[in-house]
């Protein structure tokens, strides 16, 4: 059975989405109030290149398929077993089809990265040394 395409739920002002990898291999998206420091959730933010190809691949989140580009899929396959905190990833945590949300979230990017407990950088899949 094919999973449905991922459906984003609207964000309230000041909120962001965080991707959480659960121990059983399931991924969930949650909404977090970035401005409310008393209920601040520790999270990581991922910085990476989207890559030249626009081809997408399904990534299962909340029992739905969330399309991601190949470079991000490689990053996710590495991160899901190495990170236990929620993670903010622009391509996944911002509804790329919603221009209003995109503009709002882009204006928050400095705060998103500044509020992260750590920022991870993905340069791409390892390339064997050329001799």
mmCIF file of C-alpha atoms in Angstrom:
data_model
loop_
_atom_site.group_PDB
_atom_site.id
_atom_site.type_symbol
_atom_site.label_atom_id
_atom_site.label_comp_id
_atom_site.label_asym_id
_atom_site.label_seq_id
_atom_site.Cartn_x
_atom_site.Cartn_y
_atom_site.Cartn_z
ATOM 1 C CA UNK A 1 0.000 0.000 0.000
ATOM 2 C CA UNK A 2 1.365 3.378 -1.008
ATOM 3 C CA UNK A 3 1.425 6.038 1.677
ATOM 4 C CA UNK A 4 -0.324 9.372 1.069
ATOM 5 C CA UNK A 5 1.646 12.523 0.303
ATOM 6 C CA UNK A 6 2.638 14.446 3.443
ATOM 7 C CA UNK A 7 0.034 17.015 4.551
ATOM 8 C CA UNK A 8 1.370 19.934 6.561
ATOM 9 C CA UNK A 9 -0.675 21.360 9.429
ATOM 10 C CA UNK A 10 -0.661 25.163 9.685
ATOM 11 C CA UNK A 11 1.834 26.761 12.031
ATOM 12 C CA UNK A 12 0.810 29.336 14.605
ATOM 13 C CA UNK A 13 2.872 32.563 14.640
ATOM 14 C CA UNK A 14 6.257 32.022 16.301
ATOM 15 C CA UNK A 15 6.136 28.228 15.858
ATOM 16 C CA UNK A 16 8.447 25.963 13.898
ATOM 17 C CA UNK A 17 8.312 22.297 12.968
ATOM 18 C CA UNK A 18 10.908 19.844 14.224
ATOM 19 C CA UNK A 19 11.545 16.372 12.865
ATOM 20 C CA UNK A 20 11.924 13.704 15.549
ATOM 21 C CA UNK A 21 13.476 10.296 14.873
ATOM 22 C CA UNK A 22 11.908 7.737 17.194
ATOM 23 C CA UNK A 23 13.683 4.542 18.323
ATOM 24 C CA UNK A 24 11.358 2.285 16.334
ATOM 25 C CA UNK A 25 12.445 3.871 13.035
ATOM 26 C CA UNK A 26 9.397 6.117 12.794
ATOM 27 C CA UNK A 27 9.753 9.853 12.134
ATOM 28 C CA UNK A 28 7.330 12.450 13.433
ATOM 29 C CA UNK A 29 6.922 16.172 12.872
ATOM 30 C CA UNK A 30 6.047 18.325 15.863
ATOM 31 C CA UNK A 31 5.245 22.013 16.319
ATOM 32 C CA UNK A 32 7.303 23.997 18.815
ATOM 33 C CA UNK A 33 6.960 27.596 19.970
ATOM 34 C CA UNK A 34 10.345 29.144 19.247
ATOM 35 C CA UNK A 35 9.612 32.308 21.250
ATOM 36 C CA UNK A 36 8.496 30.598 24.500
ATOM 37 C CA UNK A 37 11.802 29.984 26.263
ATOM 38 C CA UNK A 38 10.163 28.353 29.298
ATOM 39 C CA UNK A 39 8.964 25.462 27.143
ATOM 40 C CA UNK A 40 12.016 25.495 24.860
ATOM 41 C CA UNK A 41 12.841 22.144 23.351
ATOM 42 C CA UNK A 42 16.486 21.400 22.637
ATOM 43 C CA UNK A 43 17.025 20.743 18.949
ATOM 44 C CA UNK A 44 19.630 20.650 16.211
ATOM 45 C CA UNK A 45 19.459 22.561 12.932
ATOM 46 C CA UNK A 46 20.827 21.129 9.699
ATOM 47 C CA UNK A 47 22.649 23.234 7.140
ATOM 48 C CA UNK A 48 23.222 21.523 3.801
ATOM 49 C CA UNK A 49 23.056 22.004 0.051
ATOM 50 C CA UNK A 50 19.855 21.067 -1.716
ATOM 51 C CA UNK A 51 21.818 19.715 -4.682
ATOM 52 C CA UNK A 52 21.429 20.341 -8.403
ATOM 53 C CA UNK A 53 18.855 17.640 -9.073
ATOM 54 C CA UNK A 54 15.200 18.430 -8.437
ATOM 55 C CA UNK A 55 14.273 14.731 -8.378
ATOM 56 C CA UNK A 56 12.641 13.756 -5.077
ATOM 57 C CA UNK A 57 12.456 10.551 -3.081
ATOM 58 C CA UNK A 58 9.884 9.543 -0.461
ATOM 59 C CA UNK A 59 10.792 9.867 3.212
ATOM 60 C CA UNK A 60 8.272 8.422 5.650
ATOM 61 C CA UNK A 61 7.085 10.890 8.296
ATOM 62 C CA UNK A 62 3.869 10.628 10.322
ATOM 63 C CA UNK A 63 2.862 7.605 8.180
ATOM 64 C CA UNK A 64 2.977 9.775 5.053
ATOM 65 C CA UNK A 65 5.513 10.293 2.263
ATOM 66 C CA UNK A 66 7.395 13.565 2.479
ATOM 67 C CA UNK A 67 9.353 14.102 -0.773
ATOM 68 C CA UNK A 68 13.015 15.040 -0.254
ATOM 69 C CA UNK A 69 15.921 15.574 -2.627
ATOM 70 C CA UNK A 70 18.688 12.993 -2.904
ATOM 71 C CA UNK A 71 21.303 14.919 -0.900
ATOM 72 C CA UNK A 72 18.888 15.328 2.021
ATOM 73 C CA UNK A 73 17.882 11.658 1.816
ATOM 74 C CA UNK A 74 21.563 10.711 2.248
ATOM 75 C CA UNK A 75 21.867 13.073 5.224
ATOM 76 C CA UNK A 76 18.706 11.649 6.821
ATOM 77 C CA UNK A 77 19.950 8.077 6.428
ATOM 78 C CA UNK A 78 23.095 9.025 8.393
ATOM 79 C CA UNK A 79 21.400 11.215 10.985
ATOM 80 C CA UNK A 80 18.481 8.982 11.940
ATOM 81 C CA UNK A 81 20.796 6.598 13.805
ATOM 82 C CA UNK A 82 23.113 9.242 15.224
ATOM 83 C CA UNK A 83 20.904 11.981 16.637
ATOM 84 C CA UNK A 84 18.438 11.688 19.491
ATOM 85 C CA UNK A 85 17.192 15.276 19.600
ATOM 86 C CA UNK A 86 14.625 16.812 17.272
ATOM 87 C CA UNK A 87 16.087 18.430 14.177
ATOM 88 C CA UNK A 88 15.075 21.433 12.083
ATOM 89 C CA UNK A 89 15.606 21.014 8.334
ATOM 90 C CA UNK A 90 14.344 23.825 6.120
ATOM 91 C CA UNK A 91 13.229 21.647 3.194
ATOM 92 C CA UNK A 92 11.133 19.452 5.489
ATOM 93 C CA UNK A 93 10.106 21.717 8.340
ATOM 94 C CA UNK A 94 8.902 24.554 6.121
ATOM 95 C CA UNK A 95 5.945 23.852 3.856
ATOM 96 C CA UNK A 96 7.648 24.638 0.539
ATOM 97 C CA UNK A 97 4.257 24.859 -1.220
ATOM 98 C CA UNK A 98 2.961 27.620 1.067
ATOM 99 C CA UNK A 99 4.504 30.978 0.072
ATOM 100 C CA UNK A 100 3.115 32.812 3.112
ATOM 101 C CA UNK A 101 4.576 30.243 5.505
ATOM 102 C CA UNK A 102 7.865 30.203 3.603
ATOM 103 C CA UNK A 103 8.278 33.970 3.930
ATOM 104 C CA UNK A 104 7.360 33.893 7.626
ATOM 105 C CA UNK A 105 9.779 31.046 8.370
ATOM 106 C CA UNK A 106 12.588 32.611 6.327
ATOM 107 C CA UNK A 107 12.295 35.732 8.473
ATOM 108 C CA UNK A 108 12.775 33.511 11.539
ATOM 109 C CA UNK A 109 15.840 31.644 10.223
ATOM 110 C CA UNK A 110 18.384 33.629 12.232
ATOM 111 C CA UNK A 111 16.462 32.853 15.432
ATOM 112 C CA UNK A 112 15.994 29.219 14.384
ATOM 113 C CA UNK A 113 19.729 28.671 13.947
ATOM 114 C CA UNK A 114 20.632 30.817 16.984
ATOM 115 C CA UNK A 115 18.201 28.883 19.235
ATOM 116 C CA UNK A 116 19.448 25.460 18.158
ATOM 117 C CA UNK A 117 21.567 23.540 20.667
ATOM 118 C CA UNK A 118 23.827 22.606 17.780
ATOM 119 C CA UNK A 119 24.055 23.197 14.056
ATOM 120 C CA UNK A 120 24.973 20.252 11.876
ATOM 121 C CA UNK A 121 26.550 20.704 8.451
ATOM 122 C CA UNK A 122 26.089 18.126 5.706
ATOM 123 C CA UNK A 123 28.545 18.479 2.843
ATOM 124 C CA UNK A 124 27.320 15.416 1.004
ATOM 125 C CA UNK A 125 27.972 11.743 0.690
ATOM 126 C CA UNK A 126 31.539 10.624 1.211
ATOM 127 C CA UNK A 127 33.429 10.376 -2.062
ATOM 128 C CA UNK A 128 36.228 7.818 -2.300
ATOM 129 C CA UNK A 129 39.625 9.447 -2.586
ATOM 130 C CA UNK A 130 40.715 9.929 -6.185
ATOM 131 C CA UNK A 131 44.269 8.773 -6.920
#
